[in-house]
């Protein structure tokens, strides 16, 4: 059986001391193994990155960018292969994997513009004949720790910009679906990146803790759940590292009575169930303002959900695939059970989906819960499954209060035609990414991604302009030249110290 | 005896439960008392800031800026009074206090430009008919904790920008010289700031810890010593707050053999001894490249130091005044003793200055130590006194290695005429603020202030452009309007939910 | 009788060879005379600006800004006097003059931020050890030529930014209402501007042509009518000068059926009749979509116009005052006559207003014309009077086609609640300044002002960020230092050429 | 014989009514013909661009960028072919053509970042609940007119950015070497650009004048000689078009006595003779400060020039090739003759180069003239040939005065090690592009290219950030939403106009 290893200093290899099963979640079968790096292997990766740093730091940004141009090209040429690898281990349908890859490529495209993005500010005459300017210099070795749900995209949020900024990188991807991440890393190597600039180690807590404590690592980017994000952030900070750690979410959509309801339903379908709801931007709660809107929403949603098709990643007619593990399947079902017990109405029940030919797969069908209330566990916690919950409120203000009271503040959306309602909502809601009739308001790669409240720990958001600031440190230089000796011909011969 | 109190919700008052002496360091006498706020007084300040926040957040930036314009005017009109207050409690000479005030005012001037600085990025057509833009929204209640050495300037690094960004503020200044800080705060109130937007509490650890743990406080800015900075940073982070904490420094100047030596000496004089060396940007180490340069530097420096005049703040002919406390005087003298014992040559000895009429003042005279080595305590630690140490090296690279090996990385400088040397130095040195023939490379107010290594904890630097990012959080909005119903006249009557 | 003269090299004086009457338009009486500068006086102003240029160019931007801070303060302290001067010669009501002044002051506030605005772009390592950066250097002597309708504001669009950028300036204001412009110029002098940096010459075509042809003048900013703008632009260009020339306008508001009609009427009242409609951003055409909207608009407008009060500038209860000259009054009335003859319905007739006590004043009352068509002269040309014309169309597209077909493209507005309609309108309309429920979409001072089509000649808009680009030229510097001789100690003694 | 035609609406064709010979300048033989477009063919190109505009304008910038990504890839894949085409018709050696292509590609790379570059400025609360933002909208159909000396690079300065900004384009390249330009245009078509977005017409004055007068063309970019640039600029402006027209140059290098002379000579060799000096950034005058520096420069230069090799484009060991035409060869030789007659010393004489096997080619060898004076014709005019002239001065100030007195102000350079001299020079010299020890200070693609004085007509420079401003117009939108009816549930049913 194939074992997925590590990429260090331009070479892939398997350490061999410890490994873990990799499943195909659609069949429930173990298909590969993933090697788990020991502390010394991680340290080797860090050393490799450290060694590559000085030369890479001094490589002109335009040359660094050119490798990103080539990388983009290779990603596009290898798109099918990448999507297949994602599908096999994560379970998402290939069209969904293609969307993930596309979003990832957009971050590479942004990194191609690094010469522009790295410009500092130059001030002439801050005093008489004194000039001052800022430079944004790289940090050194930077680490990334990424989740299973976007094995291609989330790493691409991090390392293209970090590397384009002049840093070298060690990535610790999810051990659940490591193949696509590693394959993509090899494409970057193939694009001409010098050895050691980008390294990948697979592993578990030992690997993570090594990255968090090794003093050669200057910064850590993390995406995952909130408890882990909090751990990563505090540990990294205590070890003198810069850190940004993105955690969980509970994204609400407000459905206003004046919304174009067919459009809203259509948007919600993809936003709630796409990728089995295993997205930190999944729209998992619809807050309907007024019972009339709620009734219409639920009935149209129920109708639309009839056509939802669950199954294997390779069949493009499927809408979504299995969840990542058997344990996670049980957890999602548990949330539905609990909501039902506490009075929610299970309008569409996905707890026992029939997926012919994939009876052992970790499938949960699209589920619609109505009359969910804020005290239910299914409302309070992030389900990370294909479950859309409808909460009914009387006013828009009540809907907004609900959102603001939630622990998380990642994404949110309002469905309305009304300019005033949209502006009031986007201005006041305590959420970092806001959609107006856009259910998944994931910023494009040239803006930045980040939630508020306990959805993100750190000052700066992920990718886009903020990534430049996160992956560099500001240096300010103030310069005055002492006298006009040479210019005025007084001393063509410089004073010597003899 | 006058007791300095607090400014909360527009009113000054003394709590009265606990207080501490305020000295005139030039006479050694207690001249005032400062009230130390209890937890409940600090909470009252926070509550006041919290109450003022919603209205202030919604005040257009241009209107917020206008209060800063008026504030600047009042600072200029009250300059003499402010400098006098600084001098009486801190001891710095009035011309030095005037310089401090001027640097502070420049931060107010920068805050006057907040409408420009708060601009977000707008992208048309991120997708078909989808637009996206970013807004930089205020955080809420923000706290500042500031040191004794710049009682006017360092607070002005923080609150003008924080408030201009739409936050409300609680400042905990140094309890050693609280009068000028409070007086300046009252001027801001007088400039038309709504009550509660800016509050000042004097106090000690109880006050600090209240600010660090109260969940209504969203961010903390700190300037002080590194151990405290580290404590502030980790505590604030653990309590879910954004934090930037500026700590200690050990600023080296490299003196190259081709330097204009008279100019270098002249510059070093002010940079090493100004404000008794109690500046985090004080230039306390001169690294001479080659013995010839060192000999010339030491001899010219010694000669120049003859004219240095130490004394009371009110006499403008003085160059610098006392250090802040008796204990600090002893500490500074201890560093000199220790260096001498370990082989440094005391070229100019300031340990027993004669300041006629101020025999009980906390004075240390300008001191020049030659042949200091990196293993000496006086080299390793921040002295924060009027002591310039000369280290001799053979090459510029050796000088740079020395700087990079030091724990701190705040400021540094090179004296040379040579473009290549200057560029190599500024590019490679691991220090955040670099001067080329500029001994105190404090960035102007429209750039940002920040050291590297253990001189600053946090991602973003103080004041200037970084202050906008520190005192705001990014919100990204993505907007699509659903259909052309109204525009195309299909549905002038919006669908209702009856 | 008082004669208004010139300000050159810090001194005001009257040349005395030629002059022109200045009227009080509310009484129809001549109250002052204005001196008309001969070519030699204008050349003297240019010479004065030229002489002041080198020192001013080298004054640090922060110091230049400080004069703007002081200027703002003086403008505010002298607000009543300024408004009175405007009212006496222009006729606008003092509250309207105060609004004009306020808008002008906002440009001074923006100029206070010049250190930030002048920042160039710095790129490290454009090649190996090669850096490059841009500087925005001033042009030299710059001229401004301004219209009668905003004697305070429009000059303040120009010279504060031009001067803050490091240029020196010669202003040729309107000869119809010169007093306030000159008074304001003296305040800038009083604020500490070095003599010769800012000069004012009153005059006619001879003065204008001297400015347009003198080779020492590097750039010209103009605001006025389109035929003159076109002349200014082509003449300035033919003489090697940079030029921006703002011309006429015909600003339409689309009133959609879903608009909040009371709000729309309320907004239109001020936008159409304020300042007697003598504004290049006056909203002079309301395009109602559908007869129902049109009927409602016209009836509500008619009702609202009953309360409009016309009269002398000093009475704050008045809504607007006279037009600028008797000839202009006749011209405005002529447009109304012509529209009526061609079938427009005169709903409210302002042709013979009764202004008790001011029977000889140049008054036209608020006039509302319905059923205006695009072929009428009153529609095609800019009336510059208190006349609102209603055009009726069937669809929003028809309304937009109308706007796009007009020669001018200065400002426009839509009244609607609908996000989609607003976005389609603002995206597609061929007009430079667009309001969404904002009838006078004059950009704030930190954005830029400029129309499209024949409303503006030139690449860059007025004031705001574009002003920095207009009043400076880009210089790009590329730097490499040749070898490490000095740094590596090989040649402390520079090679000499003996 | 092959005839080079036009590319209109995605198709290449030959009109056939008029044509002109295309030479191989190394052999002196006619190798192809180029079709000269009539007015109607140019109008067809404009119509094609006009038709393609609406859809292209609405294509999201990210999608427009993707075509540029693909274009870059095709340019790299076809590099050899392109360089061969350039060499055959222009004569430059293939390594030089490769350099030209590379510089061109860098502009395509910059255009790939258009989503970032098109961001407008968004301001929240410019007034209470009023927002304002700017959009940079494309102009429509834009034309480019380009010179023979960079048939690949100069067009690539223009159309990639113009097209990425959303414009459509008509290019009129030089009729002397049209093949490479057309071939490159076809690659852009192949990259997926919709038909009609980019069109190429070959032609002469008729074609140019059609572009300058057709009202559908909104802007013109030109690079060529100053007299033509002036004609283009004034004609375009008179026809209501935006224009930037880059003209001639006379680029001086100051050689200071402290310069690294070997480095200076080495740099000058390439900068003066590369591409036979047919570059608007060619360094054609060396101003030596002091006779010692001059003597050393001339003697080292003479020695170095011995190895200069002139010949056919395909032989990579050659340094440069022929000039473009026989007439141009005569003109260059005439300048040398004239200088000699007027007292210049011909140190190295390139008037009769022996190029074996290419006896009929238009060759001029590298020529070095010493003791050139400012009154000589060869100094006053742009030679555009491989001639380096040495002028001797006594002081750096004299050298700078010379440069500032010249009609042109394109590029300049100083050779020195001294920071002060370099800063004084770059600050004060009246030239748009300044090199410090960089002899050809052509800004990289992410800065902008532009000379001062009569080297450029227009406000904005070519390519880089300025290109965004040149190829777009600013629209400022101000938005307020009228009332909270929908949000507050008062009127879910919008008011209708029945």
XYZ file of N, CA and C in Angstrom, chain C residues 20-111:
276
model
N -12.883 97.833 -13.580
C -14.227 97.395 -13.975
C -15.119 97.492 -12.737
N -16.437 97.703 -12.972
C -17.375 97.827 -11.852
C -17.645 96.488 -11.189
N -17.826 96.550 -9.876
C -18.304 95.381 -9.132
C -19.684 95.745 -8.568
N -20.650 94.893 -8.839
C -22.036 95.173 -8.451
C -22.432 94.443 -7.170
N -23.426 95.002 -6.482
C -24.201 94.213 -5.539
C -25.422 93.729 -6.307
N -25.504 92.472 -6.629
C -26.577 91.994 -7.514
C -27.969 92.075 -6.877
N -28.004 92.218 -5.554
C -29.307 92.313 -4.902
C -29.896 93.707 -5.030
N -29.030 94.702 -5.185
C -29.525 96.074 -5.322
C -29.332 96.593 -6.737
N -28.494 95.927 -7.495
C -28.200 96.395 -8.839
C -27.228 97.557 -8.857
N -26.656 97.876 -7.706
C -25.768 99.029 -7.635
C -24.297 98.637 -7.729
N -23.517 99.576 -8.299
C -22.067 99.410 -8.302
C -21.560 99.779 -6.919
N -20.793 98.905 -6.309
C -20.326 99.165 -4.950
C -18.815 99.302 -4.854
N -18.117 98.685 -5.794
C -16.652 98.751 -5.773
C -16.165 98.723 -7.206
N -14.849 98.886 -7.316
C -14.227 98.679 -8.607
C -13.164 97.591 -8.430
N -12.874 96.926 -9.526
C -11.792 95.943 -9.485
C -10.757 96.340 -10.526
N -9.509 96.355 -10.101
C -8.402 96.707 -10.974
C -8.139 95.558 -11.946
N -7.892 95.886 -13.203
C -7.596 94.831 -14.184
C -6.108 94.873 -14.518
N -5.440 93.774 -14.217
C -3.989 93.751 -14.363
C -3.579 93.784 -15.820
N -2.561 94.556 -16.111
C -1.953 94.541 -17.440
C -0.990 93.355 -17.516
N -0.522 93.119 -18.725
C 0.425 92.034 -18.927
C 1.613 92.138 -17.973
N 2.112 93.359 -17.800
C 3.338 93.493 -16.999
C 3.080 93.187 -15.531
N 1.885 93.523 -15.063
C 1.568 93.176 -13.670
C 1.478 91.659 -13.497
N 0.878 91.019 -14.470
C 0.804 89.557 -14.397
C 2.210 88.958 -14.439
N 3.048 89.515 -15.284
C 4.426 89.013 -15.362
C 5.183 89.233 -14.060
N 4.836 90.315 -13.403
C 5.452 90.579 -12.105
C 5.027 89.492 -11.098
N 3.760 89.131 -11.174
C 3.270 88.068 -10.289
C 3.985 86.753 -10.590
N 4.152 86.477 -11.859
C 4.834 85.239 -12.245
C 6.288 85.269 -11.767
N 6.919 86.416 -11.944
C 8.320 86.550 -11.518
C 8.435 86.359 -10.014
N 7.469 86.890 -9.312
C 7.466 86.747 -7.857
C 7.338 85.271 -7.468
N 6.456 84.569 -8.140
C 6.262 83.140 -7.871
C 7.516 82.351 -8.241
N 8.116 82.736 -9.346
C 9.328 82.063 -9.807
C 10.470 82.234 -8.802
N 10.577 83.426 -8.280
C 11.659 83.704 -7.329
C 11.456 82.934 -6.021
N 10.207 82.780 -5.643
C 9.916 82.096 -4.371
C 10.026 80.581 -4.497
N 10.050 80.092 -5.724
C 9.955 78.648 -5.937
C 11.092 77.809 -5.335
N 12.362 78.131 -5.607
C 13.420 77.200 -5.155
C 13.380 76.930 -3.651
N 13.204 77.949 -2.859
C 13.198 77.732 -1.410
C 11.953 76.971 -0.971
N 10.843 77.297 -1.609
C 9.581 76.646 -1.222
C 9.591 75.165 -1.593
N 10.132 74.876 -2.756
C 10.255 73.496 -3.207
C 11.044 72.657 -2.210
N 12.066 73.264 -1.614
C 12.925 72.519 -0.702
C 12.448 72.549 0.747
N 11.375 73.263 1.010
C 10.815 73.265 2.357
C 10.159 71.907 2.609
N 10.513 71.225 3.696
C 9.897 69.912 3.935
C 8.365 69.976 3.909
N 7.738 68.986 3.302
C 6.271 68.965 3.206
C 5.575 69.186 4.548
N 6.153 68.680 5.610
C 5.523 68.839 6.917
C 5.462 70.312 7.308
N 6.483 71.060 6.934
C 6.465 72.491 7.244
C 5.476 73.220 6.339
N 5.412 72.789 5.096
C 4.425 73.402 4.200
C 3.024 73.139 4.747
N 2.823 71.924 5.246
C 1.508 71.562 5.787
C 1.134 72.441 6.972
N 2.130 72.793 7.775
C 1.804 73.559 8.990
C 1.197 74.914 8.668
N 1.592 75.469 7.540
C 0.986 76.737 7.131
C -0.468 76.507 6.752
N -0.757 75.363 6.195
C -2.148 75.043 5.871
C -2.980 74.850 7.150
N -2.377 74.258 8.157
C -3.090 74.122 9.436
C -3.484 75.501 9.972
N -2.522 76.415 9.906
C -2.785 77.762 10.424
C -3.820 78.471 9.546
N -3.726 78.238 8.249
C -4.660 78.850 7.291
C -6.094 78.396 7.602
N -6.259 77.126 7.847
C -7.585 76.603 8.211
C -8.139 77.343 9.420
N -7.291 77.510 10.389
C -7.721 78.175 11.615
C -8.162 79.620 11.317
N -7.407 80.305 10.500
C -7.759 81.691 10.169
C -9.042 81.760 9.347
N -9.228 80.798 8.469
C -10.467 80.764 7.683
C -11.672 80.612 8.600
N -11.527 79.764 9.598
C -12.642 79.553 10.513
C -12.894 80.790 11.379
N -11.821 81.415 11.794
C -11.978 82.600 12.635
C -12.586 83.772 11.856
N -12.355 83.785 10.558
C -12.846 84.893 9.746
C -14.053 84.518 8.889
N -14.738 83.471 9.290
C -15.814 82.939 8.454
C -16.898 83.985 8.175
N -17.336 84.704 9.187
C -18.435 85.657 8.989
C -18.060 86.744 7.997
N -16.855 87.236 8.156
C -16.382 88.287 7.264
C -16.344 87.782 5.811
N -15.839 86.563 5.649
C -15.742 85.991 4.298
C -17.124 85.835 3.675
N -18.067 85.304 4.456
C -19.412 85.065 3.928
C -20.084 86.382 3.555
N -19.833 87.381 4.347
C -20.394 88.698 4.060
C -19.847 89.236 2.726
N -18.558 89.089 2.527
C -17.948 89.552 1.277
C -18.504 88.789 0.081
N -18.688 87.504 0.255
C -19.273 86.704 -0.830
C -20.682 87.188 -1.124
N -21.463 87.339 -0.067
C -22.866 87.733 -0.234
C -23.012 89.071 -0.936
N -22.203 90.019 -0.557
C -22.315 91.373 -1.117
C -22.074 91.435 -2.615
N -21.172 90.576 -3.074
C -20.796 90.685 -4.490
C -21.383 89.575 -5.355
N -21.580 88.419 -4.738
C -22.153 87.313 -5.498
C -23.666 87.260 -5.312
N -24.136 87.600 -4.122
C -25.567 87.598 -3.850
C -26.064 86.372 -3.118
N -25.213 85.352 -2.952
C -25.737 84.150 -2.298
C -25.977 84.421 -0.808
N -26.939 83.731 -0.261
C -27.329 83.926 1.136
C -26.172 83.482 2.040
N -26.020 84.117 3.185
C -24.854 83.826 4.025
C -24.755 82.348 4.429
N -25.899 81.675 4.640
C -25.776 80.253 5.003
C -25.224 79.447 3.832
N -25.531 79.893 2.644
C -25.001 79.223 1.457
C -23.503 79.529 1.307
N -23.146 80.754 1.564
C -21.726 81.133 1.527
C -20.950 80.355 2.588
N -21.580 80.137 3.737
C -20.920 79.368 4.794
C -20.676 77.929 4.332
N -21.668 77.402 3.587
C -21.486 76.052 3.036
C -20.336 76.027 2.046
N -20.289 77.037 1.195
C -19.190 77.142 0.235
C -17.848 77.207 0.956
N -17.788 78.047 1.960
C -16.533 78.197 2.701
C -16.134 76.872 3.351
N -17.122 76.211 3.923
C -16.844 74.940 4.589
C -16.241 73.937 3.609
N -16.840 73.843 2.429
C -16.305 72.947 1.400
C -14.886 73.352 0.999
N -14.661 74.652 0.980
C -13.310 75.123 0.667
C -12.317 74.733 1.753
N -12.742 74.931 3.003
C -11.859 74.594 4.129
C -11.493 73.102 4.091
N -12.427 72.283 3.667
C -12.136 70.845 3.603
C -10.968 70.541 2.669
N -10.805 71.371 1.643
C -9.648 71.188 0.771
C -8.354 71.617 1.452
N -8.460 72.620 2.307
C -7.280 73.013 3.088
C -6.926 71.891 4.070
N -7.947 71.315 4.686
C -7.709 70.186 5.591
C -7.009 69.040 4.863
N -7.453 68.791 3.645
C -6.816 67.707 2.881
C -5.356 68.033 2.600
N -5.100 69.292 2.291
C -3.723 69.716 2.006
C -2.834 69.588 3.244
